[in-house]
Amino acid sequence: SSGINAEYGGCCVNMIDNSVFYTKNGMNLGTAFQNVPQNLYPTVGLQSPGEIADANFGDRPFMFDIEGYMLEWRTKLREQIDTHVPSRPQDSELDLTLKKLVFSYLIHHGYCGAAESFAKTTSLYFFEDIPSIQNRQAVQRLVMQGLISEAVAQVQQLYPNLLSEKPELLFKLQIRNFIEMIATLGGASQTHPYSIARLMNGKEQDEDKMDVDHKSDDTSESTDQQPNRRALEQLLLFGRDLASQNIQNEELKKQLKDAFSLLAYRDPRQSQMGYLMEPGQREQLCADLNSAMLESHGLPRQPPLELAISQTKNCVVKMLESGMGSGAYTGLEKQVKCSLKPQQ
């Protein structure tokens, strides 16, 4: 109905206990159906001519407190999970396993100080020399700073055979170095008298070499532009070397193509491919390189704690695929955040 006598009805399907209840003007009218099937579709039946139904599927606030209802079920599920968590007496096998999970995670990611403090309080022993951890940390720091050439040189010094045995990893580093070279040039392509396209073809724009009507005899501007031109030429020579390599991996080919596409824009940072130049793009490469360095020492590529988290996430996905609605409320991140809340 409409006007001052308007009434608002709602229907809520609970995919956790497979029940349905209706609401009227924000009030729960009680359970209407139980053990409902999974595949349900919303329908509305109208009996009289001229009736109008205005449906709200969540794009506007509900009169019924759906958020409070969801919180209530999250709390119930949390309590159920807690009842199945085994007790963890200090110095028990479970307690020791959890400590090892944390300790291996700290070592894997190079948190030397935290690992040393943790080892002192737990009486655990390092399975990797501290200087080795520090070396890995130094290499990762160079990558995260965008100093890829320096990182490669450091790896070749510390792990002489690593990159020769992993050519695809080396190629990833070279692609990243190419992108960092473009980023270092900044807006040079906007002010430089030579176009990138011409330089790629080995041609110079003769019309831009000299302005017929020089308004000033001051040559400082052209002198300042020479380093940019040399940097561009070095960039393109490096790019040609990358393109000449016989890489069969299709994903690496795509990465190289994406990197080359930055050359098509006057301002690469503002282009649709500009995300490649963001510092966050270095993180995965840093992780891959760290895993390779660990593997060269006979250590796991991935810490056991991360494997356990990945397995848990996969279990939640399988729960949802099998129609277990509670999986939507048992996200690992939510559980961890809840566990880390300070006690009152």
Short mmCIF file of N, CA, C and O in Angstrom, two decimals, residues 145-270:
data_model
loop_
_atom_site.label_atom_id
_atom_site.label_comp_id
_atom_site.label_asym_id
_atom_site.label_seq_id
_atom_site.Cartn_x
_atom_site.Cartn_y
_atom_site.Cartn_z
N GLN A 145 62.77 -0.89 -2.62
CA GLN A 145 63.15 0.50 -2.91
C GLN A 145 63.22 0.75 -4.41
O GLN A 145 63.47 1.89 -4.84
N GLY A 146 63.02 -0.30 -5.20
CA GLY A 146 63.09 -0.14 -6.65
C GLY A 146 64.49 -0.21 -7.21
O GLY A 146 64.70 0.06 -8.39
N LEU A 147 65.46 -0.58 -6.39
CA LEU A 147 66.86 -0.68 -6.83
C LEU A 147 67.13 -2.10 -7.30
O LEU A 147 67.84 -2.88 -6.67
N ILE A 148 66.57 -2.44 -8.45
CA ILE A 148 66.60 -3.82 -8.91
C ILE A 148 68.00 -4.24 -9.35
O ILE A 148 68.43 -5.36 -9.05
N SER A 149 68.71 -3.37 -10.05
CA SER A 149 70.07 -3.72 -10.48
C SER A 149 70.96 -4.02 -9.28
O SER A 149 71.74 -4.98 -9.30
N GLU A 150 70.83 -3.20 -8.24
CA GLU A 150 71.62 -3.42 -7.03
C GLU A 150 71.23 -4.74 -6.36
O GLU A 150 72.08 -5.46 -5.84
N ALA A 151 69.93 -5.04 -6.36
CA ALA A 151 69.46 -6.29 -5.76
C ALA A 151 69.99 -7.50 -6.53
O ALA A 151 70.44 -8.49 -5.92
N VAL A 152 69.98 -7.43 -7.86
CA VAL A 152 70.51 -8.53 -8.67
C VAL A 152 71.99 -8.74 -8.41
O VAL A 152 72.46 -9.88 -8.26
N ALA A 153 72.74 -7.63 -8.33
CA ALA A 153 74.17 -7.73 -8.05
C ALA A 153 74.42 -8.37 -6.69
O ALA A 153 75.33 -9.19 -6.53
N GLN A 154 73.60 -8.00 -5.71
CA GLN A 154 73.75 -8.56 -4.36
C GLN A 154 73.45 -10.06 -4.36
O GLN A 154 74.15 -10.84 -3.73
N VAL A 155 72.41 -10.45 -5.08
CA VAL A 155 72.05 -11.87 -5.16
C VAL A 155 73.16 -12.66 -5.83
O VAL A 155 73.52 -13.75 -5.38
N GLN A 156 73.70 -12.13 -6.92
CA GLN A 156 74.76 -12.83 -7.64
C GLN A 156 76.01 -12.98 -6.78
O GLN A 156 76.77 -13.94 -6.94
N GLN A 157 76.23 -12.04 -5.88
CA GLN A 157 77.38 -12.13 -4.98
C GLN A 157 77.14 -13.14 -3.86
O GLN A 157 78.02 -13.93 -3.52
N LEU A 158 75.92 -13.11 -3.29
CA LEU A 158 75.62 -13.97 -2.14
C LEU A 158 75.21 -15.38 -2.57
O LEU A 158 75.50 -16.35 -1.86
N TYR A 159 74.52 -15.47 -3.71
CA TYR A 159 74.01 -16.76 -4.19
C TYR A 159 74.42 -16.89 -5.67
O TYR A 159 73.59 -16.69 -6.56
N PRO A 160 75.68 -17.22 -5.94
CA PRO A 160 76.23 -17.15 -7.31
C PRO A 160 75.43 -17.90 -8.36
O PRO A 160 75.36 -17.45 -9.51
N ASN A 161 74.85 -19.04 -8.04
CA ASN A 161 74.18 -19.86 -9.04
C ASN A 161 72.66 -19.69 -9.06
O ASN A 161 71.99 -20.32 -9.88
N LEU A 162 72.14 -18.88 -8.17
CA LEU A 162 70.69 -18.81 -7.99
C LEU A 162 69.97 -18.35 -9.26
O LEU A 162 69.07 -19.02 -9.77
N LEU A 163 70.34 -17.20 -9.79
CA LEU A 163 69.62 -16.64 -10.93
C LEU A 163 69.91 -17.38 -12.23
O LEU A 163 69.04 -17.43 -13.12
N SER A 164 71.09 -17.98 -12.34
CA SER A 164 71.37 -18.77 -13.54
C SER A 164 70.54 -20.05 -13.56
O SER A 164 70.19 -20.56 -14.62
N GLU A 165 70.19 -20.55 -12.37
CA GLU A 165 69.36 -21.74 -12.27
C GLU A 165 67.87 -21.42 -12.36
O GLU A 165 67.04 -22.31 -12.54
N LYS A 166 67.54 -20.13 -12.20
CA LYS A 166 66.14 -19.69 -12.26
C LYS A 166 66.03 -18.54 -13.25
O LYS A 166 65.82 -17.37 -12.86
N PRO A 167 66.15 -18.83 -14.56
CA PRO A 167 66.12 -17.77 -15.57
C PRO A 167 64.81 -16.98 -15.60
O PRO A 167 64.81 -15.79 -15.92
N GLU A 168 63.72 -17.63 -15.27
CA GLU A 168 62.44 -16.92 -15.29
C GLU A 168 62.37 -15.87 -14.18
O GLU A 168 61.82 -14.78 -14.37
N LEU A 169 62.93 -16.19 -13.04
CA LEU A 169 63.00 -15.21 -11.95
C LEU A 169 63.89 -14.05 -12.35
O LEU A 169 63.55 -12.88 -12.09
N LEU A 170 65.02 -14.33 -12.99
CA LEU A 170 65.90 -13.27 -13.46
C LEU A 170 65.17 -12.39 -14.47
O LEU A 170 65.30 -11.15 -14.44
N PHE A 171 64.39 -13.00 -15.35
CA PHE A 171 63.66 -12.22 -16.35
C PHE A 171 62.61 -11.33 -15.69
O PHE A 171 62.40 -10.19 -16.11
N LYS A 172 61.96 -11.83 -14.64
CA LYS A 172 61.01 -11.00 -13.89
C LYS A 172 61.72 -9.79 -13.30
O LYS A 172 61.19 -8.67 -13.32
N LEU A 173 62.91 -10.01 -12.76
CA LEU A 173 63.68 -8.90 -12.19
C LEU A 173 64.05 -7.89 -13.27
O LEU A 173 64.02 -6.68 -13.04
N GLN A 174 64.39 -8.38 -14.45
CA GLN A 174 64.77 -7.48 -15.54
C GLN A 174 63.57 -6.67 -16.02
O GLN A 174 63.71 -5.48 -16.33
N ILE A 175 62.41 -7.30 -16.07
CA ILE A 175 61.20 -6.55 -16.45
C ILE A 175 60.92 -5.45 -15.44
O ILE A 175 60.61 -4.32 -15.79
N ARG A 176 61.06 -5.81 -14.15
CA ARG A 176 60.83 -4.81 -13.11
C ARG A 176 61.85 -3.69 -13.19
O ARG A 176 61.52 -2.52 -13.00
N ASN A 177 63.08 -4.05 -13.52
CA ASN A 177 64.12 -3.03 -13.67
C ASN A 177 63.78 -2.09 -14.81
O ASN A 177 64.00 -0.87 -14.72
N PHE A 178 63.24 -2.63 -15.90
CA PHE A 178 62.82 -1.82 -17.05
C PHE A 178 61.74 -0.82 -16.63
O PHE A 178 61.79 0.36 -16.99
N ILE A 179 60.77 -1.30 -15.83
CA ILE A 179 59.71 -0.42 -15.35
C ILE A 179 60.26 0.65 -14.43
O ILE A 179 59.86 1.82 -14.50
N GLU A 180 61.21 0.27 -13.56
CA GLU A 180 61.80 1.25 -12.65
C GLU A 180 62.59 2.30 -13.41
O GLU A 180 62.64 3.47 -13.00
N MET A 181 63.22 1.91 -14.53
CA MET A 181 63.94 2.88 -15.35
C MET A 181 62.98 3.89 -15.95
O MET A 181 63.28 5.09 -16.01
N ILE A 182 61.81 3.42 -16.37
CA ILE A 182 60.79 4.34 -16.89
C ILE A 182 60.32 5.28 -15.78
O ILE A 182 60.17 6.49 -15.99
N ALA A 183 60.11 4.72 -14.60
CA ALA A 183 59.65 5.53 -13.47
C ALA A 183 60.69 6.58 -13.09
O ALA A 183 60.34 7.71 -12.72
N THR A 184 61.96 6.21 -13.18
CA THR A 184 63.03 7.16 -12.83
C THR A 184 63.05 8.34 -13.78
O THR A 184 63.32 9.47 -13.38
N LEU A 185 62.76 8.07 -15.07
CA LEU A 185 62.73 9.16 -16.03
C LEU A 185 61.62 10.15 -15.74
O LEU A 185 61.71 11.32 -16.09
N GLY A 186 60.58 9.66 -15.06
CA GLY A 186 59.48 10.55 -14.67
C GLY A 186 58.79 11.14 -15.88
O GLY A 186 58.38 10.44 -16.80
N GLY A 187 58.70 12.44 -15.93
CA GLY A 187 58.02 13.11 -17.04
C GLY A 187 58.97 13.53 -18.13
O GLY A 187 58.67 14.45 -18.88
N ALA A 188 60.12 12.85 -18.26
CA ALA A 188 61.10 13.27 -19.25
C ALA A 188 60.54 13.25 -20.66
O ALA A 188 60.87 14.10 -21.49
N SER A 189 59.66 12.27 -20.94
CA SER A 189 59.13 12.16 -22.30
C SER A 189 58.23 13.33 -22.67
O SER A 189 57.98 13.58 -23.84
N GLN A 190 57.77 14.09 -21.66
CA GLN A 190 56.90 15.23 -21.96
C GLN A 190 57.72 16.44 -22.37
O GLN A 190 57.24 17.31 -23.07
N THR A 191 58.98 16.53 -21.92
CA THR A 191 59.78 17.72 -22.17
C THR A 191 60.94 17.46 -23.11
O THR A 191 61.53 18.38 -23.62
N HIS A 192 61.27 16.21 -23.33
CA HIS A 192 62.44 15.89 -24.14
C HIS A 192 62.17 16.18 -25.61
O HIS A 192 61.09 15.89 -26.12
N PRO A 193 63.14 16.73 -26.35
CA PRO A 193 62.92 17.07 -27.74
C PRO A 193 62.91 15.86 -28.67
O PRO A 193 62.66 16.01 -29.85
N TYR A 194 63.19 14.67 -28.16
CA TYR A 194 63.19 13.47 -28.98
C TYR A 194 62.05 12.56 -28.52
O TYR A 194 61.94 12.26 -27.35
N SER A 195 61.21 12.12 -29.44
CA SER A 195 60.11 11.25 -29.05
C SER A 195 60.60 9.85 -28.79
O SER A 195 61.55 9.38 -29.42
N ILE A 196 59.94 9.15 -27.85
CA ILE A 196 60.32 7.77 -27.54
C ILE A 196 60.14 6.89 -28.77
O ILE A 196 60.98 6.04 -29.06
N ALA A 197 59.06 7.10 -29.51
CA ALA A 197 58.80 6.27 -30.68
C ALA A 197 59.93 6.38 -31.69
O ALA A 197 60.36 5.40 -32.29
N ARG A 198 60.42 7.62 -31.92
CA ARG A 198 61.51 7.81 -32.88
C ARG A 198 62.78 7.13 -32.41
O ARG A 198 63.51 6.51 -33.19
N LEU A 199 63.05 7.26 -31.12
CA LEU A 199 64.26 6.64 -30.59
C LEU A 199 64.19 5.13 -30.71
O LEU A 199 65.20 4.46 -30.96
N MET A 200 62.99 4.55 -30.52
CA MET A 200 62.84 3.10 -30.63
C MET A 200 63.14 2.63 -32.05
O MET A 200 63.62 1.53 -32.27
N ASN A 201 62.88 3.51 -33.05
CA ASN A 201 63.17 3.17 -34.43
C ASN A 201 64.57 3.61 -34.86
O ASN A 201 64.93 3.50 -36.03
N GLY A 202 65.30 4.17 -33.91
CA GLY A 202 66.65 4.61 -34.21
C GLY A 202 66.69 5.91 -34.98
O GLY A 202 67.68 6.23 -35.65
N LYS A 203 65.59 6.69 -34.94
CA LYS A 203 65.52 7.95 -35.68
C LYS A 203 65.34 9.10 -34.72
O LYS A 203 64.75 8.95 -33.67
N GLU A 204 65.82 10.24 -35.12
CA GLU A 204 65.64 11.43 -34.32
C GLU A 204 64.67 12.34 -35.05
O GLU A 204 64.58 12.34 -36.29
N GLN A 205 63.98 13.11 -34.29
CA GLN A 205 63.07 14.08 -34.89
C GLN A 205 63.89 15.31 -35.28
O GLN A 205 64.18 16.16 -34.45
N ASP A 206 64.26 15.33 -36.55
CA ASP A 206 65.12 16.42 -37.00
C ASP A 206 64.48 17.78 -36.79
O ASP A 206 65.16 18.77 -36.52
N GLU A 207 63.15 17.80 -36.91
CA GLU A 207 62.48 19.09 -36.76
C GLU A 207 62.55 19.60 -35.34
O GLU A 207 62.35 20.78 -35.09
N ASP A 208 62.85 18.70 -34.39
CA ASP A 208 62.91 19.13 -33.00
C ASP A 208 64.34 19.38 -32.54
O ASP A 208 64.55 19.80 -31.41
N LYS A 209 65.32 19.09 -33.39
CA LYS A 209 66.70 19.29 -32.95
C LYS A 209 67.00 20.77 -32.74
O LYS A 209 67.78 21.14 -31.89
N MET A 210 66.40 21.56 -33.60
CA MET A 210 66.74 22.98 -33.56
C MET A 210 65.51 23.80 -33.88
O MET A 210 64.79 23.49 -34.82
N ASP A 211 65.27 24.79 -33.12
CA ASP A 211 64.19 25.72 -33.40
C ASP A 211 64.77 26.86 -34.23
O ASP A 211 65.73 27.51 -33.83
N VAL A 212 64.22 27.08 -35.41
CA VAL A 212 64.79 28.07 -36.33
C VAL A 212 64.87 29.43 -35.68
O VAL A 212 65.85 30.16 -35.81
N ASP A 213 63.80 29.80 -35.01
CA ASP A 213 63.76 31.11 -34.37
C ASP A 213 64.10 30.98 -32.90
O ASP A 213 63.23 30.90 -32.04
N HIS A 214 65.41 30.87 -32.58
CA HIS A 214 65.83 30.84 -31.18
C HIS A 214 65.55 32.19 -30.56
O HIS A 214 65.98 33.22 -31.07
N LYS A 215 64.79 32.16 -29.47
CA LYS A 215 64.51 33.41 -28.77
C LYS A 215 65.60 33.76 -27.79
O LYS A 215 65.59 34.82 -27.22
N SER A 216 66.53 32.82 -27.57
CA SER A 216 67.59 33.09 -26.61
C SER A 216 68.81 32.30 -27.01
O SER A 216 68.71 31.22 -27.60
N ASP A 217 69.96 32.80 -26.71
CA ASP A 217 71.21 32.08 -26.98
C ASP A 217 71.59 31.18 -25.83
O ASP A 217 72.62 30.49 -25.88
N ASP A 218 70.75 31.18 -24.81
CA ASP A 218 71.03 30.36 -23.63
C ASP A 218 70.89 28.90 -24.00
O ASP A 218 69.83 28.45 -24.44
N THR A 219 71.92 28.10 -23.82
CA THR A 219 71.92 26.68 -24.19
C THR A 219 71.75 25.78 -22.99
O THR A 219 71.89 24.57 -23.10
N SER A 220 71.43 26.35 -21.82
CA SER A 220 71.34 25.54 -20.62
C SER A 220 70.21 24.53 -20.71
O SER A 220 70.31 23.41 -20.23
N GLU A 221 69.10 24.91 -21.41
CA GLU A 221 67.96 24.00 -21.50
C GLU A 221 68.34 22.74 -22.26
O GLU A 221 68.06 21.63 -21.83
N SER A 222 68.99 22.92 -23.45
CA SER A 222 69.36 21.74 -24.23
C SER A 222 70.40 20.91 -23.50
O SER A 222 70.42 19.68 -23.60
N THR A 223 71.29 21.58 -22.75
CA THR A 223 72.29 20.84 -21.98
C THR A 223 71.63 20.00 -20.91
O THR A 223 71.99 18.84 -20.69
N ASP A 224 70.60 20.55 -20.27
CA ASP A 224 69.90 19.80 -19.23
C ASP A 224 69.15 18.62 -19.80
O ASP A 224 68.90 17.63 -19.12
N GLN A 225 68.78 18.72 -21.09
CA GLN A 225 67.99 17.65 -21.68
C GLN A 225 68.83 16.46 -22.10
O GLN A 225 68.31 15.37 -22.29
N GLN A 226 70.15 16.67 -22.24
CA GLN A 226 71.00 15.58 -22.71
C GLN A 226 70.99 14.35 -21.79
O GLN A 226 70.92 13.23 -22.27
N PRO A 227 71.07 14.50 -20.45
CA PRO A 227 71.00 13.31 -19.59
C PRO A 227 69.70 12.53 -19.77
O PRO A 227 69.71 11.30 -19.76
N ASN A 228 68.59 13.26 -19.98
CA ASN A 228 67.32 12.56 -20.21
C ASN A 228 67.37 11.77 -21.50
O ASN A 228 66.88 10.66 -21.59
N ARG A 229 67.98 12.37 -22.54
CA ARG A 229 68.06 11.67 -23.81
C ARG A 229 68.93 10.42 -23.68
O ARG A 229 68.58 9.35 -24.19
N ARG A 230 70.05 10.54 -22.98
CA ARG A 230 70.92 9.37 -22.79
C ARG A 230 70.21 8.29 -21.98
O ARG A 230 70.34 7.10 -22.26
N ALA A 231 69.45 8.73 -20.98
CA ALA A 231 68.71 7.76 -20.17
C ALA A 231 67.65 7.04 -21.01
O ALA A 231 67.43 5.84 -20.86
N LEU A 232 67.01 7.78 -21.90
CA LEU A 232 66.03 7.17 -22.79
C LEU A 232 66.68 6.14 -23.70
O LEU A 232 66.14 5.05 -23.93
N GLU A 233 67.84 6.49 -24.23
CA GLU A 233 68.53 5.57 -25.12
C GLU A 233 68.95 4.30 -24.37
O GLU A 233 68.84 3.19 -24.88
N GLN A 234 69.44 4.47 -23.13
CA GLN A 234 69.80 3.31 -22.32
C GLN A 234 68.58 2.45 -22.03
O GLN A 234 68.64 1.21 -22.05
N LEU A 235 67.47 3.11 -21.75
CA LEU A 235 66.22 2.39 -21.49
C LEU A 235 65.81 1.54 -22.70
O LEU A 235 65.46 0.36 -22.56
N LEU A 236 65.88 2.15 -23.89
CA LEU A 236 65.45 1.44 -25.09
C LEU A 236 66.42 0.32 -25.45
O LEU A 236 65.99 -0.74 -25.93
N LEU A 237 67.70 0.53 -25.23
CA LEU A 237 68.67 -0.53 -25.48
C LEU A 237 68.40 -1.72 -24.54
O LEU A 237 68.46 -2.88 -24.96
N PHE A 238 68.08 -1.40 -23.29
CA PHE A 238 67.77 -2.45 -22.33
C PHE A 238 66.49 -3.18 -22.74
O PHE A 238 66.39 -4.41 -22.64
N GLY A 239 65.50 -2.41 -23.23
CA GLY A 239 64.26 -3.00 -23.68
C GLY A 239 64.46 -3.91 -24.88
O GLY A 239 63.86 -4.99 -24.97
N ARG A 240 65.31 -3.49 -25.81
CA ARG A 240 65.59 -4.34 -26.97
C ARG A 240 66.26 -5.64 -26.55
O ARG A 240 65.98 -6.71 -27.11
N ASP A 241 67.13 -5.55 -25.56
CA ASP A 241 67.80 -6.76 -25.07
C ASP A 241 66.78 -7.71 -24.46
O ASP A 241 66.86 -8.93 -24.66
N LEU A 242 65.82 -7.16 -23.71
CA LEU A 242 64.77 -8.01 -23.13
C LEU A 242 63.94 -8.66 -24.22
O LEU A 242 63.61 -9.85 -24.15
N ALA A 243 63.58 -7.88 -25.24
CA ALA A 243 62.73 -8.41 -26.31
C ALA A 243 63.43 -9.49 -27.11
O ALA A 243 62.77 -10.35 -27.71
N SER A 244 64.76 -9.45 -27.13
CA SER A 244 65.51 -10.43 -27.93
C SER A 244 65.67 -11.78 -27.22
O SER A 244 66.08 -12.75 -27.85
N GLN A 245 65.35 -11.83 -25.94
CA GLN A 245 65.51 -13.07 -25.20
C GLN A 245 64.41 -14.06 -25.56
O GLN A 245 63.25 -13.69 -25.74
N ASN A 246 64.79 -15.31 -25.66
CA ASN A 246 63.87 -16.37 -26.07
C ASN A 246 63.12 -16.90 -24.86
O ASN A 246 63.48 -17.91 -24.26
N ILE A 247 62.06 -16.20 -24.50
CA ILE A 247 61.25 -16.59 -23.35
C ILE A 247 59.99 -17.30 -23.84
O ILE A 247 59.24 -16.77 -24.68
N GLN A 248 59.74 -18.50 -23.33
CA GLN A 248 58.60 -19.29 -23.75
C GLN A 248 57.38 -19.12 -22.84
O GLN A 248 56.26 -19.41 -23.24
N ASN A 249 57.62 -18.68 -21.62
CA ASN A 249 56.54 -18.53 -20.65
C ASN A 249 55.57 -17.43 -21.09
O ASN A 249 55.96 -16.26 -21.23
N GLU A 250 54.31 -17.79 -21.31
CA GLU A 250 53.32 -16.84 -21.82
C GLU A 250 53.04 -15.72 -20.82
O GLU A 250 52.80 -14.57 -21.21
N GLU A 251 53.05 -16.04 -19.54
CA GLU A 251 52.79 -15.01 -18.53
C GLU A 251 53.91 -13.97 -18.53
O GLU A 251 53.65 -12.77 -18.42
N LEU A 252 55.16 -14.42 -18.69
CA LEU A 252 56.26 -13.48 -18.74
C LEU A 252 56.20 -12.64 -20.01
O LEU A 252 56.54 -11.45 -20.00
N LYS A 253 55.78 -13.24 -21.10
CA LYS A 253 55.62 -12.48 -22.33
C LYS A 253 54.60 -11.36 -22.14
O LYS A 253 54.79 -10.24 -22.63
N LYS A 254 53.52 -11.67 -21.45
CA LYS A 254 52.49 -10.66 -21.20
C LYS A 254 53.03 -9.55 -20.31
O LYS A 254 52.76 -8.37 -20.52
N GLN A 255 53.79 -9.93 -19.27
CA GLN A 255 54.38 -8.93 -18.39
C GLN A 255 55.30 -7.99 -19.15
O GLN A 255 55.31 -6.77 -18.93
N LEU A 256 56.09 -8.55 -20.06
CA LEU A 256 57.00 -7.72 -20.86
C LEU A 256 56.21 -6.80 -21.79
O LEU A 256 56.54 -5.62 -21.94
N LYS A 257 55.17 -7.33 -22.40
CA LYS A 257 54.33 -6.52 -23.28
C LYS A 257 53.69 -5.37 -22.52
O LYS A 257 53.64 -4.24 -23.01
N ASP A 258 53.19 -5.66 -21.32
CA ASP A 258 52.59 -4.61 -20.49
C ASP A 258 53.62 -3.53 -20.14
O ASP A 258 53.30 -2.33 -20.13
N ALA A 259 54.85 -3.98 -19.83
CA ALA A 259 55.90 -3.02 -19.49
C ALA A 259 56.23 -2.14 -20.70
O ALA A 259 56.39 -0.92 -20.58
N PHE A 260 56.32 -2.74 -21.88
CA PHE A 260 56.60 -1.98 -23.09
C PHE A 260 55.50 -0.97 -23.39
O PHE A 260 55.75 0.09 -23.96
N SER A 261 54.27 -1.31 -23.03
CA SER A 261 53.15 -0.43 -23.34
C SER A 261 53.28 0.93 -22.65
O SER A 261 52.69 1.92 -23.10
N LEU A 262 54.06 1.00 -21.57
CA LEU A 262 54.26 2.27 -20.89
C LEU A 262 54.95 3.29 -21.79
O LEU A 262 54.78 4.51 -21.61
N LEU A 263 55.70 2.80 -22.77
CA LEU A 263 56.42 3.70 -23.67
C LEU A 263 55.48 4.43 -24.63
O LEU A 263 55.89 5.40 -25.28
N ALA A 264 54.26 3.98 -24.74
CA ALA A 264 53.32 4.59 -25.68
C ALA A 264 52.69 5.87 -25.14
O ALA A 264 52.02 6.58 -25.88
N TYR A 265 52.91 6.18 -23.88
CA TYR A 265 52.23 7.31 -23.25
C TYR A 265 53.22 8.43 -22.94
O TYR A 265 54.35 8.18 -22.51
N ARG A 266 52.75 9.63 -23.14
CA ARG A 266 53.58 10.80 -22.78
C ARG A 266 53.80 10.87 -21.28
O ARG A 266 54.84 11.30 -20.82
N ASP A 267 52.78 10.50 -20.54
CA ASP A 267 52.88 10.49 -19.08
C ASP A 267 52.47 9.10 -18.58
O ASP A 267 51.30 8.85 -18.29
N PRO A 268 53.41 8.15 -18.52
CA PRO A 268 53.07 6.76 -18.17
C PRO A 268 52.35 6.62 -16.84
O PRO A 268 51.49 5.76 -16.69
N ARG A 269 52.70 7.44 -15.87
CA ARG A 269 52.09 7.31 -14.54
C ARG A 269 50.59 7.56 -14.57
O ARG A 269 49.85 7.00 -13.77
N GLN A 270 50.14 8.42 -15.48
CA GLN A 270 48.74 8.77 -15.55
C GLN A 270 47.98 7.91 -16.56
O GLN A 270 46.80 8.11 -16.79
#
